[in-house]
Amino acid sequence: NKTVAGISREVLPAGDKRALNKFLTEYDWDEQQFNHERLEELQKHGETRWSKDGYIILDDTITHKAGDEVPGVGHFYDHAEDDTVWGQDLIYAFYADDKTAYPLTFRLYEKQDDNDQDHDTKYDLAREIVTELEDEVGVPADTYLFDSWFAHDSGLPELIESSEKDWIGPLRSNRQVTYGGEEIRVDALAERIDTVERDVEDETYHIWTKKLPVSQLGDVKLVLAEKETDEEDEENPVKYLVTNKIDAPTEHIIRSYGMRWRIETFFEDSKQDLGLGDCEMQTDEGASRHWHLLMAAYSLVRLDPESSALGTVRSKASSLRANLEHSLKEAVYNLLSWVRDND
């Protein structure tokens, strides 16, 4: 159980446990400032320095809960479980390129009451994240990636374009497009088009692409990509990708969107090895500090030149856990030093 006490039992000597609990729940320190300084530190190292060629990935994850005392808990649909679960919904922004990957920032989504008209929606929080990354942090990555939820009526594409950045996301199969002067569902295009076969990243795709008007998005580049698979029952092999990168090669669009798997790996590994879903703090501040500490630990792993990407070291689970525990301990001590120096 990755409560504050659980974390301290695993990574800190017995004498430090009470101090850690007090530090996370009672001390006065600014989590956002700490997070921005974490990102600044990552830019001092070649292996974690971001670039214009990188990607900012927006996605959310559900952490399952049993009780009702933790912040933001409620009923949420979990795509991984294909069912509604009781838990918390965290929206993350994640940086990824060919050499590194790490979380940038997050927001906790709280389901709004039917009578609360001023409550932040999930779209509001995603836009807030983009504004923070562009106006305060200054992440240079040129392209945002997100799923069909954020590509639908979120206002994200317009906000991203206002920062002169690009975006790529999939359409739901029922989204309306204008083709041949007629407005039809995007999945109805298959009956009217001819695809071409192309190899992308050692995978074979049947591809069709065209600049088309799409509902709520205007004129965008639409890429219909159906991946060949040996599994006859593989779910939804067809992707309807849209982007404002009108002139970008189709292979680039498909390859770029494939980077989204990096945030899924982060969610999986952080839940398994860093306690992403096990925080039982009952205050907003305590929970936020838990998750900020987790991001610091994950980032320290990225700075270890001998550690591979987390998603590729399943066969070295014990070594990974040792690295994570060492990094979490280092994060705690570095954080204590940071608060002392900024007091």
Short mmCIF file of N, CA and C in Angstrom, two decimals, residues 206-337:
data_model
loop_
_atom_site.label_atom_id
_atom_site.label_comp_id
_atom_site.label_asym_id
_atom_site.label_seq_id
_atom_site.Cartn_x
_atom_site.Cartn_y
_atom_site.Cartn_z
N HIS A 206 -3.07 -0.38 -44.68
CA HIS A 206 -3.83 0.02 -45.86
C HIS A 206 -4.32 1.44 -45.58
N ILE A 207 -3.86 2.38 -46.41
CA ILE A 207 -3.98 3.80 -46.08
C ILE A 207 -4.74 4.57 -47.14
N TRP A 208 -5.51 5.53 -46.69
CA TRP A 208 -6.14 6.53 -47.56
C TRP A 208 -6.09 7.86 -46.83
N THR A 209 -5.79 8.93 -47.54
CA THR A 209 -5.70 10.24 -46.88
C THR A 209 -6.21 11.35 -47.79
N LYS A 210 -6.78 12.36 -47.16
CA LYS A 210 -7.31 13.50 -47.91
C LYS A 210 -7.59 14.66 -46.95
N LYS A 211 -7.49 15.88 -47.47
CA LYS A 211 -7.90 17.05 -46.70
C LYS A 211 -9.41 17.18 -46.81
N LEU A 212 -10.09 17.14 -45.63
CA LEU A 212 -11.56 17.14 -45.62
C LEU A 212 -12.08 18.03 -44.48
N PRO A 213 -13.29 18.57 -44.64
CA PRO A 213 -13.95 19.23 -43.51
C PRO A 213 -14.49 18.17 -42.54
N VAL A 214 -14.16 18.33 -41.27
CA VAL A 214 -14.64 17.43 -40.22
C VAL A 214 -15.44 18.25 -39.22
N SER A 215 -16.54 17.69 -38.76
CA SER A 215 -17.40 18.42 -37.82
C SER A 215 -16.60 18.91 -36.62
N GLN A 216 -16.79 20.18 -36.28
CA GLN A 216 -16.18 20.85 -35.13
C GLN A 216 -14.68 21.11 -35.28
N LEU A 217 -14.06 20.59 -36.34
CA LEU A 217 -12.62 20.78 -36.52
C LEU A 217 -12.27 21.59 -37.76
N GLY A 218 -13.20 21.70 -38.69
CA GLY A 218 -12.91 22.42 -39.93
C GLY A 218 -12.09 21.57 -40.89
N ASP A 219 -11.32 22.21 -41.76
CA ASP A 219 -10.50 21.49 -42.74
C ASP A 219 -9.26 20.92 -42.07
N VAL A 220 -9.13 19.61 -42.11
CA VAL A 220 -7.98 18.92 -41.51
C VAL A 220 -7.52 17.82 -42.46
N LYS A 221 -6.35 17.29 -42.18
CA LYS A 221 -5.86 16.12 -42.91
C LYS A 221 -6.42 14.87 -42.23
N LEU A 222 -7.14 14.06 -42.99
CA LEU A 222 -7.70 12.82 -42.46
C LEU A 222 -6.90 11.65 -43.01
N VAL A 223 -6.48 10.77 -42.12
CA VAL A 223 -5.74 9.57 -42.50
C VAL A 223 -6.53 8.35 -42.03
N LEU A 224 -7.00 7.55 -42.96
CA LEU A 224 -7.63 6.28 -42.62
C LEU A 224 -6.54 5.22 -42.73
N ALA A 225 -6.24 4.56 -41.63
CA ALA A 225 -5.15 3.58 -41.59
C ALA A 225 -5.65 2.28 -40.98
N GLU A 226 -5.63 1.23 -41.77
CA GLU A 226 -6.03 -0.10 -41.29
C GLU A 226 -4.79 -0.99 -41.24
N LYS A 227 -4.43 -1.41 -40.05
CA LYS A 227 -3.23 -2.22 -39.88
C LYS A 227 -3.54 -3.69 -40.12
N GLU A 228 -2.67 -4.35 -40.89
CA GLU A 228 -2.82 -5.78 -41.09
C GLU A 228 -2.45 -6.50 -39.79
N THR A 229 -3.23 -7.51 -39.46
CA THR A 229 -2.97 -8.27 -38.24
C THR A 229 -3.26 -9.74 -38.47
N ASP A 230 -2.53 -10.57 -37.74
CA ASP A 230 -2.76 -12.01 -37.83
C ASP A 230 -3.92 -12.45 -36.94
N GLU A 231 -4.32 -11.56 -36.04
CA GLU A 231 -5.41 -11.89 -35.12
C GLU A 231 -6.74 -11.49 -35.74
N GLU A 232 -7.54 -12.47 -36.11
CA GLU A 232 -8.80 -12.18 -36.78
C GLU A 232 -9.77 -11.41 -35.90
N ASP A 233 -9.66 -11.58 -34.59
CA ASP A 233 -10.61 -10.93 -33.69
C ASP A 233 -10.03 -9.67 -33.04
N GLU A 234 -8.91 -9.16 -33.56
CA GLU A 234 -8.33 -7.95 -32.96
C GLU A 234 -9.32 -6.80 -33.09
N GLU A 235 -9.51 -6.09 -31.98
CA GLU A 235 -10.52 -5.05 -31.91
C GLU A 235 -10.06 -3.77 -32.60
N ASN A 236 -10.93 -3.25 -33.47
CA ASN A 236 -10.76 -1.93 -34.07
C ASN A 236 -9.37 -1.68 -34.65
N PRO A 237 -8.96 -2.42 -35.67
CA PRO A 237 -7.65 -2.17 -36.28
C PRO A 237 -7.63 -0.92 -37.15
N VAL A 238 -8.79 -0.33 -37.43
CA VAL A 238 -8.86 0.87 -38.28
C VAL A 238 -8.77 2.12 -37.41
N LYS A 239 -7.89 3.05 -37.80
CA LYS A 239 -7.78 4.33 -37.11
C LYS A 239 -8.15 5.44 -38.08
N TYR A 240 -8.90 6.41 -37.57
CA TYR A 240 -9.24 7.60 -38.35
C TYR A 240 -8.50 8.77 -37.71
N LEU A 241 -7.28 9.02 -38.16
CA LEU A 241 -6.45 10.05 -37.57
C LEU A 241 -6.67 11.38 -38.26
N VAL A 242 -6.73 12.45 -37.48
CA VAL A 242 -6.85 13.79 -38.04
C VAL A 242 -5.76 14.67 -37.44
N THR A 243 -5.35 15.66 -38.22
CA THR A 243 -4.28 16.55 -37.78
C THR A 243 -4.36 17.87 -38.54
N ASN A 244 -3.81 18.91 -37.93
CA ASN A 244 -3.68 20.18 -38.64
C ASN A 244 -2.41 20.22 -39.47
N LYS A 245 -1.62 19.14 -39.44
CA LYS A 245 -0.41 19.04 -40.27
C LYS A 245 -0.82 18.64 -41.68
N ILE A 246 -1.37 19.56 -42.41
CA ILE A 246 -1.97 19.26 -43.72
C ILE A 246 -0.95 18.67 -44.68
N ASP A 247 0.27 19.18 -44.67
CA ASP A 247 1.27 18.77 -45.65
C ASP A 247 2.21 17.68 -45.15
N ALA A 248 2.00 17.17 -43.96
CA ALA A 248 2.90 16.16 -43.41
C ALA A 248 2.70 14.82 -44.12
N PRO A 249 3.79 14.06 -44.36
CA PRO A 249 3.65 12.73 -44.97
C PRO A 249 2.78 11.82 -44.10
N THR A 250 2.02 10.97 -44.76
CA THR A 250 1.12 10.07 -44.03
C THR A 250 1.88 9.18 -43.06
N GLU A 251 3.03 8.66 -43.50
CA GLU A 251 3.83 7.81 -42.62
C GLU A 251 4.24 8.55 -41.35
N HIS A 252 4.52 9.84 -41.47
CA HIS A 252 4.90 10.64 -40.30
C HIS A 252 3.72 10.74 -39.32
N ILE A 253 2.52 10.91 -39.84
CA ILE A 253 1.34 11.01 -38.97
C ILE A 253 1.15 9.71 -38.19
N ILE A 254 1.23 8.59 -38.86
CA ILE A 254 1.03 7.29 -38.21
C ILE A 254 2.14 7.03 -37.20
N ARG A 255 3.38 7.28 -37.61
CA ARG A 255 4.52 7.05 -36.72
C ARG A 255 4.44 7.96 -35.49
N SER A 256 4.07 9.20 -35.71
CA SER A 256 3.97 10.14 -34.58
C SER A 256 2.90 9.71 -33.60
N TYR A 257 1.73 9.33 -34.11
CA TYR A 257 0.65 8.95 -33.19
C TYR A 257 1.02 7.69 -32.40
N GLY A 258 1.89 6.86 -32.97
CA GLY A 258 2.34 5.67 -32.26
C GLY A 258 3.09 5.99 -30.97
N MET A 259 3.56 7.24 -30.82
CA MET A 259 4.27 7.63 -29.60
C MET A 259 3.34 7.67 -28.39
N ARG A 260 2.02 7.64 -28.62
CA ARG A 260 1.08 7.68 -27.49
C ARG A 260 1.26 6.51 -26.53
N TRP A 261 1.83 5.41 -27.01
CA TRP A 261 1.98 4.25 -26.13
C TRP A 261 2.91 4.57 -24.95
N ARG A 262 3.74 5.62 -25.08
CA ARG A 262 4.68 5.92 -24.01
C ARG A 262 3.97 6.33 -22.72
N ILE A 263 2.86 7.05 -22.84
CA ILE A 263 2.15 7.44 -21.62
C ILE A 263 1.40 6.25 -21.02
N GLU A 264 0.95 5.32 -21.86
CA GLU A 264 0.30 4.12 -21.34
C GLU A 264 1.30 3.30 -20.53
N THR A 265 2.55 3.25 -21.01
CA THR A 265 3.59 2.54 -20.28
C THR A 265 3.87 3.21 -18.94
N PHE A 266 3.87 4.54 -18.94
CA PHE A 266 4.05 5.28 -17.69
C PHE A 266 2.95 4.95 -16.69
N PHE A 267 1.70 4.95 -17.15
CA PHE A 267 0.60 4.62 -16.25
C PHE A 267 0.75 3.21 -15.67
N GLU A 268 1.05 2.27 -16.54
CA GLU A 268 1.15 0.87 -16.11
C GLU A 268 2.27 0.67 -15.10
N ASP A 269 3.45 1.20 -15.42
CA ASP A 269 4.60 0.99 -14.55
C ASP A 269 4.49 1.78 -13.25
N SER A 270 3.92 2.97 -13.32
CA SER A 270 3.78 3.78 -12.10
C SER A 270 2.76 3.17 -11.14
N LYS A 271 1.72 2.56 -11.69
CA LYS A 271 0.76 1.88 -10.82
C LYS A 271 1.38 0.64 -10.19
N GLN A 272 2.19 -0.06 -10.96
CA GLN A 272 2.76 -1.31 -10.48
C GLN A 272 3.92 -1.08 -9.51
N ASP A 273 4.78 -0.10 -9.81
CA ASP A 273 6.02 0.03 -9.06
C ASP A 273 6.17 1.31 -8.23
N LEU A 274 5.32 2.31 -8.48
CA LEU A 274 5.46 3.56 -7.73
C LEU A 274 4.21 3.95 -6.95
N GLY A 275 3.18 3.14 -7.00
CA GLY A 275 2.00 3.43 -6.19
C GLY A 275 1.15 4.56 -6.71
N LEU A 276 1.08 4.73 -8.04
CA LEU A 276 0.26 5.80 -8.60
C LEU A 276 -1.19 5.69 -8.14
N GLY A 277 -1.71 4.49 -8.08
CA GLY A 277 -3.10 4.31 -7.72
C GLY A 277 -3.35 4.02 -6.26
N ASP A 278 -2.29 4.04 -5.45
CA ASP A 278 -2.43 3.60 -4.06
C ASP A 278 -2.39 4.72 -3.05
N CYS A 279 -2.42 5.96 -3.51
CA CYS A 279 -2.42 7.09 -2.59
C CYS A 279 -3.73 7.12 -1.81
N GLU A 280 -3.64 7.16 -0.48
CA GLU A 280 -4.84 7.22 0.36
C GLU A 280 -4.91 8.52 1.16
N MET A 281 -4.15 9.53 0.73
CA MET A 281 -4.20 10.83 1.39
C MET A 281 -5.61 11.40 1.27
N GLN A 282 -6.12 11.98 2.35
CA GLN A 282 -7.51 12.43 2.37
C GLN A 282 -7.67 13.93 2.14
N THR A 283 -6.56 14.63 1.89
CA THR A 283 -6.63 16.05 1.57
C THR A 283 -6.11 16.28 0.15
N ASP A 284 -6.60 17.33 -0.49
CA ASP A 284 -6.13 17.67 -1.83
C ASP A 284 -4.63 17.90 -1.84
N GLU A 285 -4.14 18.63 -0.85
CA GLU A 285 -2.72 18.96 -0.79
C GLU A 285 -1.86 17.72 -0.59
N GLY A 286 -2.27 16.85 0.33
CA GLY A 286 -1.50 15.64 0.58
C GLY A 286 -1.43 14.74 -0.64
N ALA A 287 -2.58 14.56 -1.32
CA ALA A 287 -2.61 13.73 -2.52
C ALA A 287 -1.74 14.34 -3.62
N SER A 288 -1.84 15.65 -3.80
CA SER A 288 -1.04 16.33 -4.82
C SER A 288 0.44 16.13 -4.57
N ARG A 289 0.86 16.22 -3.32
CA ARG A 289 2.28 16.05 -2.99
C ARG A 289 2.73 14.62 -3.25
N HIS A 290 1.86 13.67 -2.95
CA HIS A 290 2.17 12.26 -3.26
C HIS A 290 2.46 12.10 -4.75
N TRP A 291 1.59 12.64 -5.59
CA TRP A 291 1.76 12.47 -7.03
C TRP A 291 2.95 13.27 -7.57
N HIS A 292 3.24 14.42 -6.97
CA HIS A 292 4.43 15.17 -7.40
C HIS A 292 5.70 14.42 -7.02
N LEU A 293 5.71 13.79 -5.87
CA LEU A 293 6.86 13.00 -5.46
C LEU A 293 7.05 11.81 -6.40
N LEU A 294 5.94 11.21 -6.81
CA LEU A 294 6.01 10.11 -7.77
C LEU A 294 6.66 10.57 -9.07
N MET A 295 6.26 11.74 -9.58
CA MET A 295 6.85 12.25 -10.83
C MET A 295 8.35 12.50 -10.66
N ALA A 296 8.75 12.96 -9.48
CA ALA A 296 10.17 13.20 -9.23
C ALA A 296 10.94 11.88 -9.25
N ALA A 297 10.38 10.84 -8.62
CA ALA A 297 11.04 9.54 -8.62
C ALA A 297 11.16 8.98 -10.03
N TYR A 298 10.09 9.09 -10.80
CA TYR A 298 10.12 8.59 -12.18
C TYR A 298 11.18 9.33 -12.98
N SER A 299 11.29 10.64 -12.77
CA SER A 299 12.26 11.44 -13.51
C SER A 299 13.69 11.05 -13.16
N LEU A 300 13.94 10.72 -11.89
CA LEU A 300 15.28 10.31 -11.49
C LEU A 300 15.67 9.00 -12.16
N VAL A 301 14.71 8.13 -12.38
CA VAL A 301 14.99 6.90 -13.12
C VAL A 301 15.44 7.23 -14.54
N ARG A 302 14.82 8.25 -15.15
CA ARG A 302 15.18 8.63 -16.51
C ARG A 302 16.61 9.14 -16.58
N LEU A 303 17.11 9.69 -15.47
CA LEU A 303 18.47 10.22 -15.45
C LEU A 303 19.52 9.15 -15.21
N ASP A 304 19.10 7.93 -14.90
CA ASP A 304 20.04 6.84 -14.70
C ASP A 304 20.44 6.30 -16.06
N PRO A 305 21.70 6.47 -16.50
CA PRO A 305 22.09 6.04 -17.84
C PRO A 305 22.03 4.54 -18.05
N GLU A 306 21.98 3.77 -16.96
CA GLU A 306 21.97 2.32 -17.12
C GLU A 306 20.56 1.73 -17.09
N SER A 307 19.55 2.57 -16.87
CA SER A 307 18.19 2.03 -16.82
C SER A 307 17.52 2.21 -18.16
N SER A 308 16.87 1.19 -18.65
CA SER A 308 16.16 1.24 -19.92
C SER A 308 14.81 1.90 -19.71
N ALA A 309 14.09 2.13 -20.82
CA ALA A 309 12.71 2.63 -20.71
C ALA A 309 11.92 1.65 -19.86
N LEU A 310 11.09 2.17 -18.97
CA LEU A 310 10.39 1.31 -18.02
C LEU A 310 9.57 0.23 -18.70
N GLY A 311 9.02 0.56 -19.85
CA GLY A 311 8.15 -0.40 -20.51
C GLY A 311 8.88 -1.56 -21.14
N THR A 312 10.22 -1.52 -21.15
CA THR A 312 10.96 -2.58 -21.84
C THR A 312 11.74 -3.46 -20.87
N VAL A 313 11.51 -3.29 -19.57
CA VAL A 313 12.34 -4.03 -18.62
C VAL A 313 11.52 -4.97 -17.76
N ARG A 314 10.46 -5.52 -18.32
CA ARG A 314 9.63 -6.45 -17.55
C ARG A 314 10.45 -7.66 -17.07
N SER A 315 11.42 -8.08 -17.87
CA SER A 315 12.21 -9.24 -17.49
C SER A 315 13.21 -8.91 -16.38
N LYS A 316 13.34 -7.63 -16.05
CA LYS A 316 14.27 -7.20 -15.01
C LYS A 316 13.50 -6.49 -13.89
N ALA A 317 12.38 -7.08 -13.51
CA ALA A 317 11.48 -6.40 -12.58
C ALA A 317 12.16 -6.09 -11.25
N SER A 318 12.97 -7.02 -10.73
CA SER A 318 13.60 -6.77 -9.44
C SER A 318 14.58 -5.62 -9.54
N SER A 319 15.33 -5.57 -10.64
CA SER A 319 16.27 -4.46 -10.85
C SER A 319 15.52 -3.15 -10.98
N LEU A 320 14.41 -3.17 -11.69
CA LEU A 320 13.61 -1.96 -11.86
C LEU A 320 13.10 -1.47 -10.51
N ARG A 321 12.58 -2.39 -9.72
CA ARG A 321 12.05 -1.99 -8.42
C ARG A 321 13.16 -1.37 -7.56
N ALA A 322 14.36 -1.96 -7.64
CA ALA A 322 15.47 -1.39 -6.86
C ALA A 322 15.79 0.02 -7.32
N ASN A 323 15.80 0.22 -8.65
CA ASN A 323 16.05 1.56 -9.18
C ASN A 323 14.98 2.54 -8.72
N LEU A 324 13.73 2.10 -8.76
CA LEU A 324 12.63 2.98 -8.38
C LEU A 324 12.70 3.33 -6.90
N GLU A 325 12.99 2.33 -6.07
CA GLU A 325 13.07 2.61 -4.64
C GLU A 325 14.22 3.55 -4.33
N HIS A 326 15.36 3.34 -5.00
CA HIS A 326 16.50 4.25 -4.82
C HIS A 326 16.12 5.66 -5.27
N SER A 327 15.43 5.75 -6.40
CA SER A 327 15.05 7.06 -6.93
C SER A 327 14.04 7.75 -6.03
N LEU A 328 13.10 6.99 -5.49
CA LEU A 328 12.11 7.58 -4.60
C LEU A 328 12.77 8.11 -3.34
N LYS A 329 13.72 7.35 -2.81
CA LYS A 329 14.44 7.81 -1.62
C LYS A 329 15.21 9.09 -1.94
N GLU A 330 15.88 9.09 -3.09
CA GLU A 330 16.63 10.28 -3.49
C GLU A 330 15.70 11.47 -3.68
N ALA A 331 14.51 11.20 -4.24
CA ALA A 331 13.55 12.29 -4.45
C ALA A 331 13.12 12.89 -3.12
N VAL A 332 12.89 12.04 -2.12
CA VAL A 332 12.48 12.54 -0.81
C VAL A 332 13.55 13.45 -0.22
N TYR A 333 14.80 12.98 -0.25
CA TYR A 333 15.86 13.78 0.35
C TYR A 333 16.11 15.06 -0.45
N ASN A 334 16.05 14.97 -1.78
CA ASN A 334 16.22 16.17 -2.60
C ASN A 334 15.10 17.17 -2.34
N LEU A 335 13.89 16.64 -2.15
CA LEU A 335 12.76 17.52 -1.90
C LEU A 335 12.90 18.21 -0.55
N LEU A 336 13.36 17.48 0.46
CA LEU A 336 13.60 18.10 1.76
C LEU A 336 14.63 19.22 1.66
N SER A 337 15.69 18.97 0.88
CA SER A 337 16.72 19.99 0.69
C SER A 337 16.16 21.19 -0.05
#
